[in-house]
PDB file of C-alpha atoms in Angstrom:
ATOM      1  CA  MET A1274     160.194 192.152 -81.271  1.00 79.00           C
ATOM      2  CA  SER A1275     159.742 189.516 -84.443  1.00 91.00           C
ATOM      3  CA  LEU A1276     162.034 187.528 -86.679  1.00 94.00           C
ATOM      4  CA  ASP A1277     161.215 189.791 -89.285  1.00 95.00           C
ATOM      5  CA  SER A1278     162.293 193.183 -87.484  1.00 95.00           C
ATOM      6  CA  VAL A1279     165.761 191.250 -86.867  1.00 96.00           C
ATOM      7  CA  PHE A1280     166.291 188.996 -89.396  1.00 97.00           C
ATOM      8  CA  LYS A1281     165.664 191.423 -92.482  1.00 96.00           C
ATOM      9  CA  PRO A1282     168.350 194.163 -91.788  1.00 96.00           C
ATOM     10  CA  MET A1283     170.573 191.043 -90.181  1.00 97.00           C
ATOM     11  CA  ILE A1284     170.556 189.378 -93.684  1.00 97.00           C
ATOM     12  CA  THR A1285     171.442 192.969 -95.551  1.00 97.00           C
ATOM     13  CA  LYS A1286     174.326 193.058 -93.188  1.00 97.00           C
ATOM     14  CA  ILE A1287     175.553 189.435 -93.416  1.00 98.00           C
ATOM     15  CA  TRP A1288     175.411 189.836 -97.286  1.00 97.00           C
ATOM     16  CA  GLN A1289     177.247 192.984 -97.202  1.00 97.00           C
ATOM     17  CA  GLU A1290     180.215 192.642 -95.194  1.00 98.00           C
ATOM     18  CA  ASP A1291     180.231 188.960 -95.803  1.00 97.00           C
ATOM     19  CA  ALA A1292     179.709 188.243 -98.860  1.00 97.00           C
ATOM     20  CA  ASP A1293     182.666 186.255-100.033  1.00 96.00           C
ATOM     21  CA  THR A1294     182.578 184.025 -96.853  1.00 95.00           C
ATOM     22  CA  GLN A1295     178.692 183.209 -97.645  1.00 96.00           C
ATOM     23  CA  LEU A1296     179.701 182.527-101.371  1.00 95.00           C
ATOM     24  CA  GLU A1297     182.138 179.910-100.335  1.00 95.00           C
ATOM     25  CA  PHE A1298     179.826 178.022 -97.877  1.00 94.00           C
ATOM     26  CA  LEU A1299     177.284 178.129-100.617  1.00 94.00           C
ATOM     27  CA  ARG A1300     179.404 176.618-103.388  1.00 94.00           C
ATOM     28  CA  ILE A1301     180.557 173.225-101.001  1.00 94.00           C
ATOM     29  CA  ILE A1302     176.779 173.053-100.251  1.00 93.00           C
ATOM     30  CA  CYS A1303     175.750 172.665-103.508  1.00 92.00           C
ATOM     31  CA  GLU A1304     178.901 170.487-104.543  1.00 91.00           C
ATOM     32  CA  SER A1305     177.679 168.220-101.884  1.00 89.00           C
ATOM     33  CA  ARG A1306     174.341 168.129-103.414  1.00 89.00           C
ATOM     34  CA  GLN A1307     175.476 167.885-106.679  1.00 86.00           C
ATOM     35  CA  MET A1308     173.449 171.136-107.963  1.00 87.00           C
ATOM     36  CA  PRO A1309     174.275 173.924-109.885  1.00 88.00           C
ATOM     37  CA  VAL A1310     175.684 176.808-107.984  1.00 89.00           C
ATOM     38  CA  PHE A1311     172.221 179.129-107.365  1.00 90.00           C
ATOM     39  CA  ASP A1312     172.089 182.997-106.088  1.00 92.00           C
ATOM     40  CA  MET A1313     171.463 182.646-102.218  1.00 93.00           C
ATOM     41  CA  LYS A1314     171.400 185.792-101.628  1.00 94.00           C
ATOM     42  CA  LYS A1315     168.014 186.204-103.967  1.00 94.00           C
ATOM     43  CA  TYR A1316     166.502 184.065-101.218  1.00 96.00           C
ATOM     44  CA  ASP A1317     167.656 185.843 -98.384  1.00 96.00           C
ATOM     45  CA  MET A1318     169.193 182.610 -97.549  1.00 97.00           C
ATOM     46  CA  PHE A1319     172.663 182.463 -95.531  1.00 97.00           C
ATOM     47  CA  PHE A1320     174.783 179.442 -93.740  1.00 97.00           C
ATOM     48  CA  VAL A1321     175.593 180.231 -89.459  1.00 98.00           C
ATOM     49  CA  PRO A1322     179.576 178.619 -89.545  1.00 97.00           C
ATOM     50  CA  ASN A1323     179.510 179.270 -85.525  1.00 97.00           C
ATOM     51  CA  ASN A1324     177.807 179.689 -82.419  1.00 97.00           C
ATOM     52  CA  ASP A1325     178.582 183.611 -82.641  1.00 97.00           C
ATOM     53  CA  TYR A1326     177.397 184.422 -85.491  1.00 98.00           C
ATOM     54  CA  LEU A1327     173.871 185.723 -85.288  1.00 97.00           C
ATOM     55  CA  LYS A1328     174.896 187.296 -82.005  1.00 97.00           C
ATOM     56  CA  PHE A1329     177.348 189.338 -84.312  1.00 97.00           C
ATOM     57  CA  TYR A1330     175.635 190.071 -87.063  1.00 97.00           C
ATOM     58  CA  GLY A1331     172.004 190.702 -85.609  1.00 95.00           C
ATOM     59  CA  GLY A1332     173.253 192.116 -82.154  1.00 92.00           C
ATOM     60  CA  GLN A1333     172.029 190.995 -78.940  1.00 89.00           C
ATOM     61  CA  GLY A1334     168.264 191.165 -79.960  1.00 91.00           C
ATOM     62  CA  ILE A1335     168.654 187.844 -81.572  1.00 95.00           C
ATOM     63  CA  LEU A1336     168.984 185.919 -77.960  1.00 94.00           C
ATOM     64  CA  ASP A1337     165.251 187.608 -77.166  1.00 93.00           C
ATOM     65  CA  TRP A1338     163.523 183.970 -76.360  1.00 91.00           C
ATOM     66  CA  ALA A1339     160.160 184.513 -78.465  1.00 93.00           C
ATOM     67  CA  LEU A1340     162.613 183.894 -81.732  1.00 95.00           C
ATOM     68  CA  GLY A1341     163.826 180.693 -80.722  1.00 94.00           C
ATOM     69  CA  CYS A1342     167.791 181.043 -81.997  1.00 96.00           C
ATOM     70  CA  TYR A1343     169.582 180.308 -78.887  1.00 95.00           C
ATOM     71  CA  ASP A1344     168.738 178.167 -76.095  1.00 93.00           C
ATOM     72  CA  ASP A1345     169.752 178.503 -72.171  1.00 89.00           C
ATOM     73  CA  ASP A1346     172.996 177.497 -72.335  1.00 91.00           C
ATOM     74  CA  ASP A1347     173.496 180.409 -74.930  1.00 92.00           C
ATOM     75  CA  ASP A1348     174.236 177.716 -77.511  1.00 95.00           C
ATOM     76  CA  CYS A1349     172.553 178.718 -81.367  1.00 97.00           C
ATOM     77  CA  ILE A1350     170.329 175.934 -82.329  1.00 96.00           C
ATOM     78  CA  TRP A1351     170.900 177.108 -86.404  1.00 98.00           C
ATOM     79  CA  ASN A1352     174.962 176.764 -86.085  1.00 97.00           C
ATOM     80  CA  ASN A1353     176.108 174.930 -89.218  1.00 97.00           C
ATOM     81  CA  CYS A1354     172.879 175.512 -90.554  1.00 97.00           C
ATOM     82  CA  LEU A1355     171.745 176.653 -94.339  1.00 97.00           C
ATOM     83  CA  ILE A1356     169.026 179.271 -93.146  1.00 97.00           C
ATOM     84  CA  PHE A1357     166.030 179.412 -95.410  1.00 97.00           C
ATOM     85  CA  PRO A1358     163.625 182.584 -94.089  1.00 97.00           C
ATOM     86  CA  ILE A1359     159.897 181.141 -94.489  1.00 96.00           C
ATOM     87  CA  LYS A1360     157.818 184.032 -95.214  1.00 95.00           C
ATOM     88  CA  ASN A1361     153.895 184.684 -95.136  1.00 93.00           C
ATOM     89  CA  VAL A1362     151.994 185.886 -98.426  1.00 89.00           C
ATOM     90  CA  VAL A1363     153.002 189.946 -97.520  1.00 91.00           C
ATOM     91  CA  GLY A1364     156.670 188.643 -97.695  1.00 92.00           C
ATOM     92  CA  GLU A1365     157.216 189.099 -93.682  1.00 95.00           C
ATOM     93  CA  ILE A1366     159.520 186.280 -91.601  1.00 96.00           C
ATOM     94  CA  VAL A1367     157.448 184.392 -89.523  1.00 96.00           C
ATOM     95  CA  GLY A1368     159.933 181.454 -89.041  1.00 96.00           C
ATOM     96  CA  LEU A1369     163.013 179.410 -89.766  1.00 97.00           C
ATOM     97  CA  GLY A1370     164.281 176.418 -91.819  1.00 97.00           C
ATOM     98  CA  GLY A1371     167.715 174.684 -91.731  1.00 97.00           C
ATOM     99  CA  PHE A1372     169.857 172.595 -93.425  1.00 96.00           C
ATOM    100  CA  ASN A1373     172.446 170.834 -91.833  1.00 96.00           C
ATOM    101  CA  PRO A1374     175.345 170.169 -94.935  1.00 94.00           C
ATOM    102  CA  PHE A1375     177.468 167.894 -92.237  1.00 93.00           C
ATOM    103  CA  ARG A1376     174.497 165.638 -90.963  1.00 93.00           C
ATOM    104  CA  TYR A1377     172.828 165.163 -94.444  1.00 91.00           C
ATOM    105  CA  ALA A1378     176.677 164.380 -95.354  1.00 90.00           C
ATOM    106  CA  GLN A1379     176.681 161.718 -92.399  1.00 91.00           C
ATOM    107  CA  ALA A1380     173.323 160.399 -93.233  1.00 88.00           C
ATOM    108  CA  HIS A1381     174.097 159.658 -96.946  1.00 82.00           C
ATOM    109  CA  GLU A1382     177.628 157.888 -96.252  1.00 86.00           C
ATOM    110  CA  THR A1383     176.230 155.872 -93.468  1.00 88.00           C
ATOM    111  CA  GLN A1384     173.087 155.147 -95.189  1.00 83.00           C
ATOM    112  CA  SER A1385     171.418 156.254 -91.338  1.00 81.00           C
ATOM    113  CA  TRP A1386     167.556 157.909 -92.485  1.00 75.00           C
ATOM    114  CA  ASP A1387     167.632 158.668 -89.056  1.00 82.00           C
ATOM    115  CA  ILE A1388     170.197 161.366 -88.856  1.00 84.00           C
ATOM    116  CA  TYR A1389     167.646 164.688 -89.321  1.00 90.00           C
ATOM    117  CA  TYR A1390     169.817 167.556 -91.193  1.00 92.00           C
ATOM    118  CA  TYR A1391     166.264 169.462 -91.625  1.00 93.00           C
ATOM    119  CA  GLN A1392     164.602 171.397 -88.594  1.00 95.00           C
ATOM    120  CA  TYR A1393     162.150 174.630 -88.679  1.00 95.00           C
ATOM    121  CA  SER A1394     162.049 177.360 -85.793  1.00 96.00           C
ATOM    122  CA  SER A1395     160.088 175.592 -82.579  1.00 92.00           C
ATOM    123  CA  LYS A1396     156.525 175.689 -82.224  1.00 91.00           C
ATOM    124  CA  SER A1397     156.912 178.905 -79.714  1.00 91.00           C
ATOM    125  CA  VAL A1398     158.029 180.865 -82.703  1.00 92.00           C
ATOM    126  CA  PHE A1399     155.440 179.998 -85.804  1.00 92.00           C
ATOM    127  CA  THR A1400     152.975 177.180 -86.357  1.00 90.00           C
ATOM    128  CA  LYS A1401     154.807 175.481 -89.545  1.00 87.00           C
ATOM    129  CA  GLY A1402     151.827 173.854 -90.742  1.00 87.00           C
ATOM    130  CA  ASN A1403     150.169 176.981 -91.763  1.00 91.00           C
ATOM    131  CA  TYR A1404     152.864 178.274 -93.778  1.00 94.00           C
ATOM    132  CA  LEU A1405     154.473 177.131 -97.182  1.00 95.00           C
ATOM    133  CA  TYR A1406     157.750 178.329 -98.142  1.00 96.00           C
ATOM    134  CA  TYR A1407     157.723 180.138-101.189  1.00 96.00           C
ATOM    135  CA  ALA A1408     160.521 180.150-103.365  1.00 94.00           C
ATOM    136  CA  GLY A1409     161.588 183.423-103.958  1.00 91.00           C
ATOM    137  CA  ASP A1410     158.513 185.906-105.266  1.00 91.00           C
ATOM    138  CA  SER A1411     156.712 182.284-106.080  1.00 92.00           C
ATOM    139  CA  PHE A1412     153.518 183.716-104.437  1.00 93.00           C
ATOM    140  CA  ASP A1413     152.796 186.980-106.321  1.00 93.00           C
ATOM    141  CA  LYS A1414     153.779 185.311-109.515  1.00 95.00           C
ATOM    142  CA  ALA A1415     151.867 182.624-109.070  1.00 95.00           C
ATOM    143  CA  LEU A1416     148.611 184.875-108.863  1.00 95.00           C
ATOM    144  CA  ASP A1417     149.871 186.772-111.700  1.00 95.00           C
ATOM    145  CA  ASP A1418     151.030 183.372-113.917  1.00 96.00           C
ATOM    146  CA  GLY A1419     148.082 181.371-112.524  1.00 96.00           C
ATOM    147  CA  TYR A1420     149.638 178.843-111.289  1.00 96.00           C
ATOM    148  CA  LEU A1421     152.078 177.087-108.801  1.00 97.00           C
ATOM    149  CA  ILE A1422     153.915 173.706-108.722  1.00 97.00           C
ATOM    150  CA  VAL A1423     153.627 172.458-104.898  1.00 96.00           C
ATOM    151  CA  VAL A1424     156.557 170.274-103.584  1.00 94.00           C
ATOM    152  CA  ASP A1425     157.161 168.887-100.076  1.00 89.00           C
ATOM    153  CA  GLY A1426     161.113 169.740 -99.756  1.00 90.00           C
ATOM    154  CA  LEU A1427     163.452 173.141 -99.419  1.00 95.00           C
ATOM    155  CA  PHE A1428     165.813 172.231-101.664  1.00 94.00           C
ATOM    156  CA  ASP A1429     162.561 171.033-104.355  1.00 93.00           C
ATOM    157  CA  ALA A1430     161.365 174.839-104.536  1.00 95.00           C
ATOM    158  CA  ILE A1431     164.918 176.375-104.746  1.00 95.00           C
ATOM    159  CA  SER A1432     165.584 173.711-107.945  1.00 94.00           C
ATOM    160  CA  LEU A1433     162.180 174.510-109.455  1.00 95.00           C
ATOM    161  CA  ASN A1434     162.121 178.329-108.983  1.00 96.00           C
ATOM    162  CA  GLU A1435     166.102 178.510-110.650  1.00 95.00           C
ATOM    163  CA  ALA A1436     164.406 176.094-113.309  1.00 94.00           C
ATOM    164  CA  GLY A1437     162.151 179.059-114.028  1.00 94.00           C
ATOM    165  CA  PHE A1438     158.893 177.958-112.190  1.00 96.00           C
ATOM    166  CA  ASN A1439     156.417 179.407-109.403  1.00 97.00           C
ATOM    167  CA  ALA A1440     157.409 176.822-106.478  1.00 96.00           C
ATOM    168  CA  ALA A1441     156.556 176.597-102.854  1.00 96.00           C
ATOM    169  CA  ALA A1442     157.204 173.676-100.325  1.00 95.00           C
ATOM    170  CA  MET A1443     155.250 171.970 -97.879  1.00 92.00           C
ATOM    171  CA  MET A1444     157.765 171.256 -95.697  1.00 87.00           C
ATOM    172  CA  GLY A1445     155.947 168.246 -94.071  1.00 78.00           C
ATOM    173  CA  SER A1446     152.846 165.918 -95.002  1.00 72.00           C
ATOM    174  CA  SER A1447     149.928 168.013 -92.858  1.00 83.00           C
ATOM    175  CA  VAL A1448     147.757 169.910 -95.056  1.00 89.00           C
ATOM    176  CA  THR A1449     146.190 172.097 -92.947  1.00 92.00           C
ATOM    177  CA  ASP A1450     143.183 174.365 -93.550  1.00 93.00           C
ATOM    178  CA  ALA A1451     145.982 177.611 -93.765  1.00 93.00           C
ATOM    179  CA  ILE A1452     147.428 176.304 -96.385  1.00 93.00           C
ATOM    180  CA  VAL A1453     144.329 175.217 -98.031  1.00 94.00           C
ATOM    181  CA  LEU A1454     143.136 178.325 -98.344  1.00 93.00           C
ATOM    182  CA  GLN A1455     146.133 179.793 -99.208  1.00 92.00           C
ATOM    183  CA  LEU A1456     146.156 177.461-102.425  1.00 94.00           C
ATOM    184  CA  ARG A1457     142.491 178.647-103.231  1.00 93.00           C
ATOM    185  CA  PHE A1458     144.003 181.598-104.506  1.00 93.00           C
ATOM    186  CA  ILE A1459     145.923 180.269-106.871  1.00 94.00           C
ATOM    187  CA  PRO A1460     144.136 179.649-110.082  1.00 95.00           C
ATOM    188  CA  ASN A1461     146.118 176.448-110.848  1.00 96.00           C
ATOM    189  CA  VAL A1462     148.293 174.126-108.433  1.00 96.00           C
ATOM    190  CA  ILE A1463     150.315 171.404-109.690  1.00 96.00           C
ATOM    191  CA  VAL A1464     151.928 168.686-107.051  1.00 95.00           C
ATOM    192  CA  ALA A1465     155.272 167.427-108.083  1.00 93.00           C
ATOM    193  CA  ARG A1466     154.919 164.682-105.483  1.00 85.00           C
ATOM    194  CA  ASP A1467     157.830 162.957-104.157  1.00 82.00           C
ATOM    195  CA  ASN A1468     158.341 159.113-105.311  1.00 79.00           C
ATOM    196  CA  ASP A1469     157.073 157.272-102.507  1.00 83.00           C
ATOM    197  CA  ALA A1470     154.312 156.749-100.078  1.00 82.00           C
ATOM    198  CA  ALA A1471     154.366 160.135 -98.471  1.00 83.00           C
ATOM    199  CA  GLY A1472     154.038 161.742-101.497  1.00 84.00           C
ATOM    200  CA  ALA A1473     151.575 159.907-102.995  1.00 87.00           C
ATOM    201  CA  LYS A1474     149.147 160.289-100.402  1.00 89.00           C
ATOM    202  CA  LEU A1475     149.996 164.370-100.245  1.00 88.00           C
ATOM    203  CA  ALA A1476     149.531 164.439-103.806  1.00 90.00           C
ATOM    204  CA  ASN A1477     145.579 162.484-103.213  1.00 91.00           C
ATOM    205  CA  THR A1478     145.154 165.076-100.166  1.00 92.00           C
ATOM    206  CA  LEU A1479     145.478 168.321-101.910  1.00 93.00           C
ATOM    207  CA  VAL A1480     143.887 167.046-105.080  1.00 92.00           C
ATOM    208  CA  ALA A1481     140.748 165.919-102.673  1.00 94.00           C
ATOM    209  CA  LYS A1482     141.146 169.548-101.083  1.00 93.00           C
ATOM    210  CA  LEU A1483     141.344 171.299-104.235  1.00 93.00           C
ATOM    211  CA  LYS A1484     139.553 171.514-107.370  1.00 90.00           C
ATOM    212  CA  ASN A1485     142.235 173.225-108.956  1.00 89.00           C
ATOM    213  CA  CYS A1486     145.208 170.684-108.500  1.00 94.00           C
ATOM    214  CA  VAL A1487     146.293 168.302-110.625  1.00 94.00           C
ATOM    215  CA  VAL A1488     149.669 165.673-110.198  1.00 93.00           C
ATOM    216  CA  PHE A1489     152.701 165.891-112.002  1.00 92.00           C
ATOM    217  CA  ASN A1490     154.645 162.214-111.755  1.00 84.00           C
ATOM    218  CA  GLN A1491     158.100 161.754-112.472  1.00 76.00           C
ATOM    219  CA  LEU A1492     158.847 158.223-111.329  1.00 64.00           C
ATOM    220  CA  GLU A1493     162.459 157.850-112.144  1.00 74.00           C
ATOM    221  CA  ASN A1494     163.718 160.112-109.326  1.00 76.00           C
ATOM    222  CA  LYS A1495     163.136 159.920-105.531  1.00 79.00           C
ATOM    223  CA  ASP A1496     161.535 164.040-105.662  1.00 87.00           C
ATOM    224  CA  ILE A1497     161.506 166.737-108.567  1.00 89.00           C
ATOM    225  CA  ASP A1498     164.805 168.236-107.291  1.00 88.00           C
ATOM    226  CA  GLY A1499     166.721 164.578-108.178  1.00 85.00           C
ATOM    227  CA  ALA A1500     164.626 164.942-111.597  1.00 86.00           C
ATOM    228  CA  LEU A1501     165.775 168.249-112.184  1.00 89.00           C
ATOM    229  CA  LYS A1502     169.364 167.002-111.420  1.00 87.00           C
ATOM    230  CA  SER A1503     169.586 164.284-113.507  1.00 84.00           C
ATOM    231  CA  GLU A1504     170.449 163.738-117.704  1.00 85.00           C
ATOM    232  CA  ASN A1505     166.649 163.513-118.433  1.00 87.00           C
ATOM    233  CA  ARG A1506     166.316 167.579-117.072  1.00 89.00           C
ATOM    234  CA  ARG A1507     165.349 168.727-120.026  1.00 91.00           C
ATOM    235  CA  ILE A1508     162.447 166.151-120.724  1.00 90.00           C
ATOM    236  CA  VAL A1509     161.274 166.946-117.016  1.00 90.00           C
ATOM    237  CA  LYS A1510     161.105 170.736-117.463  1.00 92.00           C
ATOM    238  CA  GLU A1511     159.153 170.126-121.253  1.00 93.00           C
ATOM    239  CA  LYS A1512     156.867 167.939-119.493  1.00 92.00           C
ATOM    240  CA  LEU A1513     156.237 170.576-116.850  1.00 93.00           C
ATOM    241  CA  GLU A1514     155.966 173.389-119.082  1.00 94.00           C
ATOM    242  CA  LYS A1515     153.128 171.767-121.152  1.00 93.00           C
ATOM    243  CA  LEU A1516     151.199 170.454-118.148  1.00 93.00           C
ATOM    244  CA  ILE A1517     151.472 174.197-117.450  1.00 94.00           C
ATOM    245  CA  LYS A1518     150.377 175.099-120.439  1.00 90.00           C
ATOM    246  CA  ASP A1519     147.344 172.905-120.853  1.00 86.00           C
ATOM    247  CA  VAL A1520     145.389 173.281-116.851  1.00 79.00           C
TER     248      VAL A1520
END
């Protein structure tokens, strides 16, 4: 039993039977992040509002320890998380990313940055460093369009994709051979780096490992998600479009 075989039919069922509830959760989450409401179904995303939600829509198969969704006490590790299915290049779900909006709010209200509001499937489920999170059909479009914008965070990739760009998230700063191999298939890779030391390190590493890689620097905001939510959105998009045209 695999994540793909369990989650794809479960996601379909959730959106067939519980779409109104999902859309309301999405509206609240987008409001808290000060971002426009987007088509969550397009990304196979959904919110887990309680401990039994996955069991109700996924059946008893969701309890399989190999899927890493429930612990030994029958507690859902994805409770209160917005789920980002992470897929390989052929579209199979291989892992999950989760965003907890309650922890996000707590971290920002208290300025306590040791509160983690992102989580991923355990190492026993998948090796995070071997995959990128491709927003929508960005991998296939990147092959056709000749470019991919690489970012750090999940919402960075979503925001770029919603703005009309092909984007993928690293989900961390580790640049593995598996990731480098995937990116070598893309004619041009653009790193939209975070505006911090970790972002600079990631950009430098990718440029050193890839001949087809350039860096997009925006120095006004923390990351590209922030830039696309700012008053400079139009300027940022125009600069990206010009860079894509010039590479």
